[in-house]
Tab-separated table of C-alpha atoms in Angstrom:
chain	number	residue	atom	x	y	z
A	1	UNK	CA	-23.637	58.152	-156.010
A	2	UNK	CA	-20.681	57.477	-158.141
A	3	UNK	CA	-18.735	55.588	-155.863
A	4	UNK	CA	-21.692	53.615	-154.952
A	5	UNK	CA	-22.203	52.446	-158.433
A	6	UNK	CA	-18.599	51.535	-158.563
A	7	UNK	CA	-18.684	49.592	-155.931
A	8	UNK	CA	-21.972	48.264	-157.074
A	9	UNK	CA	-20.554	47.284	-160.296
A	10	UNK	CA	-17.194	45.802	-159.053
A	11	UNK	CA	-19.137	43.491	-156.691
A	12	UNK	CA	-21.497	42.178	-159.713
A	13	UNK	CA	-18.299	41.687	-161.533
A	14	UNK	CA	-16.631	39.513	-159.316
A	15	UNK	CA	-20.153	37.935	-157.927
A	16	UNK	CA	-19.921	37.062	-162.133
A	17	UNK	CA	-16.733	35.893	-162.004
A	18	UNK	CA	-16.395	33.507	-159.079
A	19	UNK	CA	-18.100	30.291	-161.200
A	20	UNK	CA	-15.240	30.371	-163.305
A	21	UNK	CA	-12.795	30.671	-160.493
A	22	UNK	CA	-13.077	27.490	-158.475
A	23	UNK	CA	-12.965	24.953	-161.780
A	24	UNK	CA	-12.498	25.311	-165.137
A	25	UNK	CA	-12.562	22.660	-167.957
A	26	UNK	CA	-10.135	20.685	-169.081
A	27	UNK	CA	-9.995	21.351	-173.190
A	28	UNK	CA	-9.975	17.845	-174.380
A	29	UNK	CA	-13.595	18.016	-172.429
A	30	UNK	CA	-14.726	21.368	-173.294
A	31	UNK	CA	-13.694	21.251	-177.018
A	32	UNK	CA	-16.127	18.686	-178.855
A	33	UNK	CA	-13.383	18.283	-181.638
A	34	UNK	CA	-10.929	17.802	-179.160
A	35	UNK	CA	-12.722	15.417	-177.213
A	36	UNK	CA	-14.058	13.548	-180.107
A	37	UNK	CA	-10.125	12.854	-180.989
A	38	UNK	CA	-9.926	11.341	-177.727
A	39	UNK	CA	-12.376	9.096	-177.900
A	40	UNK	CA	-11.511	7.922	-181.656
A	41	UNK	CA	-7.759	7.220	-179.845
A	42	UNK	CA	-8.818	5.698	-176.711
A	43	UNK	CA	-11.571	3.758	-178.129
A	44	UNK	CA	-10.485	0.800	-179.678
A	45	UNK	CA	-8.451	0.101	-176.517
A	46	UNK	CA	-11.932	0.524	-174.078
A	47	UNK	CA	-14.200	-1.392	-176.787
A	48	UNK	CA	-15.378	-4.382	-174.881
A	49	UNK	CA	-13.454	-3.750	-171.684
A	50	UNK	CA	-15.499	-4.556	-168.272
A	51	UNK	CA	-15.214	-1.772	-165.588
A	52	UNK	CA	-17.168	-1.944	-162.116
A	53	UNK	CA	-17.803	1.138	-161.064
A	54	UNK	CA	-18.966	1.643	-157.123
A	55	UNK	CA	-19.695	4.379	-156.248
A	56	UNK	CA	-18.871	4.622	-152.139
A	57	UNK	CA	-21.215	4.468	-149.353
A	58	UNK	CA	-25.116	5.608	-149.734
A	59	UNK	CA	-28.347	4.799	-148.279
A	60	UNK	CA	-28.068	4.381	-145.028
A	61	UNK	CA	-24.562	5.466	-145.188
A	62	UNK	CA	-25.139	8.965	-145.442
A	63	UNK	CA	-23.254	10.541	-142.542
A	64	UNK	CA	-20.128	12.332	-144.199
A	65	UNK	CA	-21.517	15.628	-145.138
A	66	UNK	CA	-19.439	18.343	-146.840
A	67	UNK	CA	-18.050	21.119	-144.029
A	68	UNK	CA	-20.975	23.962	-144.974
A	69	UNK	CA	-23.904	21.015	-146.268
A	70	UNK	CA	-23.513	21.473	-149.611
A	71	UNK	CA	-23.450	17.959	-150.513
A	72	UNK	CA	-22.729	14.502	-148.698
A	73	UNK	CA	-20.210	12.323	-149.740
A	74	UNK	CA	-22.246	9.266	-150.909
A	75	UNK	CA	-24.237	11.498	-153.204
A	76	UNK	CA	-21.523	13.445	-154.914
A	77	UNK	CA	-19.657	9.670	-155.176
A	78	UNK	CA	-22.819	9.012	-157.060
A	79	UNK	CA	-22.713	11.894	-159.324
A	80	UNK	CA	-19.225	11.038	-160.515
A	81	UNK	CA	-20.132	7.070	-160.994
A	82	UNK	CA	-22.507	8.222	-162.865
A	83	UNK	CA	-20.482	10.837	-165.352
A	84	UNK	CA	-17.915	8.036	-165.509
A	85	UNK	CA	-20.545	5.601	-166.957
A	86	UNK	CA	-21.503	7.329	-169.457
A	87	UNK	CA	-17.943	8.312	-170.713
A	88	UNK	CA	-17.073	4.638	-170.868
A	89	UNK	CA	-20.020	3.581	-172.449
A	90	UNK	CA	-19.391	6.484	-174.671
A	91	UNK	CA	-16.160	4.654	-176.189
A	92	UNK	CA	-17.545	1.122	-176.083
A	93	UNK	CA	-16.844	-0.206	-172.782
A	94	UNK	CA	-19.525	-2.140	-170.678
A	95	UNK	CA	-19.881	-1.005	-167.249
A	96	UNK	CA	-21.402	-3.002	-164.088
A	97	UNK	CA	-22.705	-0.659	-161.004
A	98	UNK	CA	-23.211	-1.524	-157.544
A	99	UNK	CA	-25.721	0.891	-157.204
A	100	UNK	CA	-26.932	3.651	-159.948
A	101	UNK	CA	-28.988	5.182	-156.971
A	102	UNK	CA	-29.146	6.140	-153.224
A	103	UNK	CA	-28.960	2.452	-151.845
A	104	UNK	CA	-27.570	0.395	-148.939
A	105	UNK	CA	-25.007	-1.858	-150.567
A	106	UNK	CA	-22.873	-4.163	-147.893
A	107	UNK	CA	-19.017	-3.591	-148.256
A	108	UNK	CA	-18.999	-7.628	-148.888
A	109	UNK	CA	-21.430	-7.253	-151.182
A	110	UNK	CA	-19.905	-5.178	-153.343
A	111	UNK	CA	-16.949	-7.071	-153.453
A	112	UNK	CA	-19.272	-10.404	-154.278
A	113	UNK	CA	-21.263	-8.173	-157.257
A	114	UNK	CA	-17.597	-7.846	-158.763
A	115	UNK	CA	-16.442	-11.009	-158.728
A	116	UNK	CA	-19.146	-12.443	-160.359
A	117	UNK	CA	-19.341	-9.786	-162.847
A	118	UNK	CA	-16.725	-10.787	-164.859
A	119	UNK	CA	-15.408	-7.438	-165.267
A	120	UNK	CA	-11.738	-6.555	-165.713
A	121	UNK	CA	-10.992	-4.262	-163.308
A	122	UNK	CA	-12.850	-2.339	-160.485
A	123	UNK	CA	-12.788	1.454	-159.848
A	124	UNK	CA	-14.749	2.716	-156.503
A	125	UNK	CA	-15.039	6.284	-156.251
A	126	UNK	CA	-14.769	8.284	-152.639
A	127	UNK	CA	-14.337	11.835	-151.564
A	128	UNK	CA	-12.031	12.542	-148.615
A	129	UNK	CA	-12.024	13.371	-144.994
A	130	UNK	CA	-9.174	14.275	-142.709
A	131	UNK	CA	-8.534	12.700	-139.653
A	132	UNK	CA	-8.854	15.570	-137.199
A	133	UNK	CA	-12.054	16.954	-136.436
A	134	UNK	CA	-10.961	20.433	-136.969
A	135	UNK	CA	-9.085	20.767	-139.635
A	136	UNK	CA	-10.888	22.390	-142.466
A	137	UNK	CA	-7.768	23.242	-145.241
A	138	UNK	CA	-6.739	19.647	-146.079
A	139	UNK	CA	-7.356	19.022	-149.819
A	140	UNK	CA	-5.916	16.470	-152.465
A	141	UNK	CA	-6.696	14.047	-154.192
A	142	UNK	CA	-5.212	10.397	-153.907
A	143	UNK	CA	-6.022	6.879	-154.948
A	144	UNK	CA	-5.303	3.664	-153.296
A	145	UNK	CA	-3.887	-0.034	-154.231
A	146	UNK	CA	-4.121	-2.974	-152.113
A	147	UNK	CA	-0.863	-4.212	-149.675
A	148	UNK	CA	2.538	-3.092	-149.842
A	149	UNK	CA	5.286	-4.440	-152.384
A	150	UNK	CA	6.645	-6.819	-149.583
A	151	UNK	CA	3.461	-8.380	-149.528
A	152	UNK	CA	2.228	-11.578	-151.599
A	153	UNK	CA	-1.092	-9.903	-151.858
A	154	UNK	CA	0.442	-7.134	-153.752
A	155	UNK	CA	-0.678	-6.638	-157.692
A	156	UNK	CA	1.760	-4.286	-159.071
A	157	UNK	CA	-1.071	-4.633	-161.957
A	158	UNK	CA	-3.108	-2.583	-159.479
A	159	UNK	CA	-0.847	0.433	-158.691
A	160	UNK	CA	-0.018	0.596	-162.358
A	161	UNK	CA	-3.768	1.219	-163.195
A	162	UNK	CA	-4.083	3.882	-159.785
A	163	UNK	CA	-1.024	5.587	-161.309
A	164	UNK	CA	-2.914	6.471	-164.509
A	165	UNK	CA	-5.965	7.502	-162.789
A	166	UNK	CA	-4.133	9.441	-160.035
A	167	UNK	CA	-2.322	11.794	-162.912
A	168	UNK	CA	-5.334	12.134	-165.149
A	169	UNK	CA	-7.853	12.974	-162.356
A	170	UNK	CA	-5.146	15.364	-160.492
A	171	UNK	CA	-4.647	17.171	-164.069
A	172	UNK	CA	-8.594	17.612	-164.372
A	173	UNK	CA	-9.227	19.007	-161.189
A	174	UNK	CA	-6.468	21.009	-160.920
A	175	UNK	CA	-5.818	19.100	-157.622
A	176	UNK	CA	-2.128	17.325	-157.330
A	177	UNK	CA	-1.527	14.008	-154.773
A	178	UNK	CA	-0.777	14.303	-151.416
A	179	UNK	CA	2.675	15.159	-149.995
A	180	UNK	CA	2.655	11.669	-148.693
A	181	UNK	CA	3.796	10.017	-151.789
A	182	UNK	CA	5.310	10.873	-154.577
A	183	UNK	CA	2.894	10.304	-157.411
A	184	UNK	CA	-0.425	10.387	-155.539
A	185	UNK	CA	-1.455	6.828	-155.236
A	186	UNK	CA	-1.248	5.020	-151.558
A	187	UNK	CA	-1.212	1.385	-150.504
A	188	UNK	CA	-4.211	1.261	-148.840
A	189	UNK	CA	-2.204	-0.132	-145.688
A	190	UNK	CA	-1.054	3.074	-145.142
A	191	UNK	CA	-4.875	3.963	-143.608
A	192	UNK	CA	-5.404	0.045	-142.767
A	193	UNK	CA	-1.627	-1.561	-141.837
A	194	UNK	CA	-1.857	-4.773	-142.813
A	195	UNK	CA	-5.417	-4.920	-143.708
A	196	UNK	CA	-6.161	-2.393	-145.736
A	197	UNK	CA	-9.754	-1.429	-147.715
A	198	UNK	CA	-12.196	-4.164	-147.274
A	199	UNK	CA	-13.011	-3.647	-150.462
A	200	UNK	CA	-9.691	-3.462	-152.437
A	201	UNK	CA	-8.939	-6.890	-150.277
A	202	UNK	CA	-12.197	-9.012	-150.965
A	203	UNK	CA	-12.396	-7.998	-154.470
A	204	UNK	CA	-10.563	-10.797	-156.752
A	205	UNK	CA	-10.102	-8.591	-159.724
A	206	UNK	CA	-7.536	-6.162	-160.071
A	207	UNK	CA	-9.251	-3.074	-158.028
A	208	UNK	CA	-8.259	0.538	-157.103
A	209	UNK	CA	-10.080	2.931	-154.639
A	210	UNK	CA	-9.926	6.999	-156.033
A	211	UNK	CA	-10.279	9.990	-153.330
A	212	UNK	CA	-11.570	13.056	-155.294
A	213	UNK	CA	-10.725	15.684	-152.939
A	214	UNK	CA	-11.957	16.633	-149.237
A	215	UNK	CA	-15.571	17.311	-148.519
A	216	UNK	CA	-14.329	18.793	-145.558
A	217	UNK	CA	-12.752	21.834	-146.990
A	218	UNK	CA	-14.745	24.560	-147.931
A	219	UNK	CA	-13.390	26.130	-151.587
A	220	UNK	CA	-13.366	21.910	-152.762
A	221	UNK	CA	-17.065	21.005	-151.117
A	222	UNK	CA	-18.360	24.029	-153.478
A	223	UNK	CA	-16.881	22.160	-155.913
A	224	UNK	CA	-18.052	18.771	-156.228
A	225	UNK	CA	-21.495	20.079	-154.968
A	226	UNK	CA	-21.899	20.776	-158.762
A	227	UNK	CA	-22.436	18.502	-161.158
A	228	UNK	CA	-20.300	20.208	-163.789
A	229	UNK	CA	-17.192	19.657	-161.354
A	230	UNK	CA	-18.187	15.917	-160.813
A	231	UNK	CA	-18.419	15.550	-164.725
A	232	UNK	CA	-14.989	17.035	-164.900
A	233	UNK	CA	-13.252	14.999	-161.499
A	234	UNK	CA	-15.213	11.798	-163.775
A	235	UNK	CA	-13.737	12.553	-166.834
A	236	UNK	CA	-10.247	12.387	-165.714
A	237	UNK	CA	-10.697	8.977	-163.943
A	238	UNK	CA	-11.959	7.733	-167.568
A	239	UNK	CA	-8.859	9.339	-169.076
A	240	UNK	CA	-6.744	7.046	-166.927
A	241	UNK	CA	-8.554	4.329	-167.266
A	242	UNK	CA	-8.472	4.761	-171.361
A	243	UNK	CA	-4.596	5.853	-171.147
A	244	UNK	CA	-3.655	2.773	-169.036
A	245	UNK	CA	-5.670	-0.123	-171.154
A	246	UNK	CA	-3.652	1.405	-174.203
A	247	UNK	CA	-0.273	1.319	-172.880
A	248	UNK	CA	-1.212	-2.692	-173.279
A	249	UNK	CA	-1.663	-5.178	-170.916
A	250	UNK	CA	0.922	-8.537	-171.033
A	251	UNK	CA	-0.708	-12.043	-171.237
A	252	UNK	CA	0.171	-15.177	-169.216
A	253	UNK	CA	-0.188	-18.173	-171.115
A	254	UNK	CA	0.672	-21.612	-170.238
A	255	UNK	CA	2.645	-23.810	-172.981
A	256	UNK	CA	2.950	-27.338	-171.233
A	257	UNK	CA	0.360	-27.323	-168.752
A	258	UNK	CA	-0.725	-30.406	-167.295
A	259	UNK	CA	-3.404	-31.285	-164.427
A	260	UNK	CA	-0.679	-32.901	-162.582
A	261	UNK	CA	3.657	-33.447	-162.297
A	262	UNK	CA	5.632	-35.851	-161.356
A	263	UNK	CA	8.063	-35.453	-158.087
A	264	UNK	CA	11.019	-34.205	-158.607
A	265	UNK	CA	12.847	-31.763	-161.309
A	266	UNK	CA	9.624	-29.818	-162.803
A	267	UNK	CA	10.394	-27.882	-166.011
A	268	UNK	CA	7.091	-25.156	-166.870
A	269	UNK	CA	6.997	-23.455	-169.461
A	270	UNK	CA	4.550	-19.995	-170.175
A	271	UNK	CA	4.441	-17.377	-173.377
A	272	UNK	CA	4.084	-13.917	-172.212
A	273	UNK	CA	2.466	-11.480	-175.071
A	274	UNK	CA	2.541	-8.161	-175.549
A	275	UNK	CA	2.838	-5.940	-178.900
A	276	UNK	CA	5.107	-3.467	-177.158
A	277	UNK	CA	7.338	-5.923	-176.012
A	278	UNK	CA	8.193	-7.723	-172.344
A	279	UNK	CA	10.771	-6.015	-169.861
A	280	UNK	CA	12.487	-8.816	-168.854
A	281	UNK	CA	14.075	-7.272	-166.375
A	282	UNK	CA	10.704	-7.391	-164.501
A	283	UNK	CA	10.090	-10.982	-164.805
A	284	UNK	CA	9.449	-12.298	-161.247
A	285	UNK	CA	8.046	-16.124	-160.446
A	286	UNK	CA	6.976	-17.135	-157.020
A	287	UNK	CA	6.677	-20.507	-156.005
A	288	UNK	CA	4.430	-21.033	-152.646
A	289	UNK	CA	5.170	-17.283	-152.157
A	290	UNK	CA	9.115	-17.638	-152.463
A	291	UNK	CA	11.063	-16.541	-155.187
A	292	UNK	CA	12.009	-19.084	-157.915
A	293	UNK	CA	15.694	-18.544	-159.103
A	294	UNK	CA	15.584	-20.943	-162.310
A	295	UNK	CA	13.617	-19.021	-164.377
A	296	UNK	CA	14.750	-18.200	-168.401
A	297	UNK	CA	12.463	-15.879	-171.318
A	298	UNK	CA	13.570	-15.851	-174.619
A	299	UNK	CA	12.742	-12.593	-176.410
A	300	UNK	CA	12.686	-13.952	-179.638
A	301	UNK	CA	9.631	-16.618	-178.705
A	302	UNK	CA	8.617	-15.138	-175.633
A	303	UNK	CA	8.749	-18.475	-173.896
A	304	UNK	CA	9.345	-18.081	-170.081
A	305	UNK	CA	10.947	-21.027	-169.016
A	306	UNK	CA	10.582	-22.124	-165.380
A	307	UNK	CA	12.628	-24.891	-163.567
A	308	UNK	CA	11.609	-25.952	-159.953
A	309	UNK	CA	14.232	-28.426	-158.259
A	310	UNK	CA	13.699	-31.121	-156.227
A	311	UNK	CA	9.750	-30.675	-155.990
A	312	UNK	CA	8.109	-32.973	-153.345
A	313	UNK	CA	4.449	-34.335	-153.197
A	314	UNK	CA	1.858	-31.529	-152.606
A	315	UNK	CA	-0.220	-28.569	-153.885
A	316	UNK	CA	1.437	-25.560	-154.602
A	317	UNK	CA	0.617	-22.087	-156.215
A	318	UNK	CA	2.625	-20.699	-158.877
A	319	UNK	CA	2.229	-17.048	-159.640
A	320	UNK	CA	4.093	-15.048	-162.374
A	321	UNK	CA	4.414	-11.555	-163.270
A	322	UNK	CA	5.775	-9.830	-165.771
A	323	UNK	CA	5.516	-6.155	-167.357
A	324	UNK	CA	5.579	-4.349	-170.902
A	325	UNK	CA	7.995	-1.805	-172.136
A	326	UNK	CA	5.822	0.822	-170.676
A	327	UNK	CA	6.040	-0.748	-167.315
A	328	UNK	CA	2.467	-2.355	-167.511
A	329	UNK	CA	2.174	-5.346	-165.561
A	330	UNK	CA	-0.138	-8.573	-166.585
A	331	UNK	CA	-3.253	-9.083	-164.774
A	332	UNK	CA	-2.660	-11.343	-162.107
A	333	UNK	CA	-1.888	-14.706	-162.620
A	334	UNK	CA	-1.730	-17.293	-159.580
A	335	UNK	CA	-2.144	-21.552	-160.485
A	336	UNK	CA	-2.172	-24.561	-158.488
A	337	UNK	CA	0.138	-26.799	-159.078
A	338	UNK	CA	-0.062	-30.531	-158.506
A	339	UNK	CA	2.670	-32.652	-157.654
A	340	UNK	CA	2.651	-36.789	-157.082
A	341	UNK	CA	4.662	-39.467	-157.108
């Protein structure tokens, strides 16, 4: 009888205990002090800021379901949208949806809802699958930027922002990147070569895709089955997002502009703010995709000067970036440029 009640009482004691063994809460989310401080820090840099959230798939998307039921993807997606609303609306930001429900929403179509939205950047949130049918231990999390650094297409704006989120959301969940980079955070033509997320292409603004952890494996399904968990996998998106608009964001702004140039030797000029400060080592100009060797920045105005040679008639796109002292880069910035005779 004794050593039935032991056993009895050992396996109500770890039956007790297993809640608190899969997740646990980060303190700057559990403590209300602590998380107050956060806010009144993070705040003023969120205040006004436009984030589209989409939450991935649902309606009659519905197929990826988690390896013992628990949940499907689109719905658990939902759950973190959701949390993540409601922290950024917490510290002042205004959030656009593409769906605050189970709905059918076209790939395209949420691509076209962001555009027009206005908003600044655009976070869609996805849970993982592995590409073998079988294979039930895969879990990480990861979270993806569009092209490669070779590319034009390439932001580095973009992987700058997936960076933050990638290290805030990892540290939440207690789930690190995947071996196959070094910081957790993929060009998305690593699943797509040369074409990567239809949404992370079509989508004008500067737009990441996050990969809480794999449905498919059994310990992280029970996980973001519960609402708790998604609360704490959204809360460390929003810490990203908070922690990346307040290591500053440089501005492109033109000084000489004009609807039109002459042919020939085209000087342009451009002021590039930023409180902390420009790395001028990072100053890159393209010209019609192709580097642009004449370019000058004087620290003490911040005046990028650009020289373009020999320019003939045409239409051709100029696009500039630069980065902060903490290795922000500006939003993008792409013009047209006119030149006649």
């Amino acid at each position: 009888m004794r050593l039935f009640l032991l056993l009895l009482f050992a396996a109500l004691f770890f039956a007790g205990c297993s809640s608190s063994v899969y997740y646990e809460f980060p303190v700057d989310l559990k403590n209300s002090e602590l998380k107050a401080g956060f806010l009144k820090k993070y705040s003023p840099y969120l205040n006004g800021k436009k984030i589209f959230v989409d939450p991935g798939h649902g309606g009659g998307d519905r197929r990826s379901v988690g390896i013992n039921k628990l949940t499907t993807e689109a719905d658990a997606n939902l759950r973190v949208a959701l949390a993540l609303r409601n922290f950024l609306l917490e510290a002042g930001a205004v959030v656009f949806m593409s769906r605050d429900k189970d709905a059918t929403v076209d790939l395209k179509e949420r691509s076209y809802m962001a555009n027009k939205s206005g908003a600044d950047v655009f976070i869609s949130i996805h849970h993982n699958a592995p590409g073998g049918d079988k294979d039930y231990w895969t879990n990480y999390t990861s979270t993806y930027y569009h092209a490669k650094e070779t590319d034009y297409e390439y932001e580095p704006n973009e992987r700058d922002l997936a960076r933050f989120v990638q290290r805030d959301m990892a540290y939440a969940m207690r789930n690190s990147g995947g071996l196959g980079s070094f910081d957790g955070t993929y060009s998305d033509y690593w699943i797509y070569p040369g074409n990567g997320f239809s949404v992370l292409r079509v989508t004008e603004i500067p737009s990441i895709l996050v990969e809480c952890g794999f449905f498919t494996n059994a310990h992280e399904e029970a996980r973001i089955s519960d609402e708790k968990f998604n609360k704490i996998q959204a809360w460390g998106i929003f810490r990203g997002i908070a922690r990346y608009f307040a290591a500053g964001i440089p501005e492109v702004k033109p000084v000489n502009e004009k609807s039109f140039y002459a042919a020939g030797d085209v000087k342009l000029k451009y002021s590039l703010i930023d409180s902390a400060g420009i790395d001028q080592s990072k100053i890159r100009v393209l010209f019609d995709s192709l580097d642009v060797v004449g370019v000058q920045f004087n620290n003490r105005n911040n005046e990028l000067t650009v020289d373009l040679p020999s320019v003939k008639e045409g239409e051709y796109e100029l696009k500039i970036i630069a980065a902060n002292k903490y290795g922000n880069h500006n939003f993008p910035y792409k013009k047209k440029i006119k030149i006649i005779h």
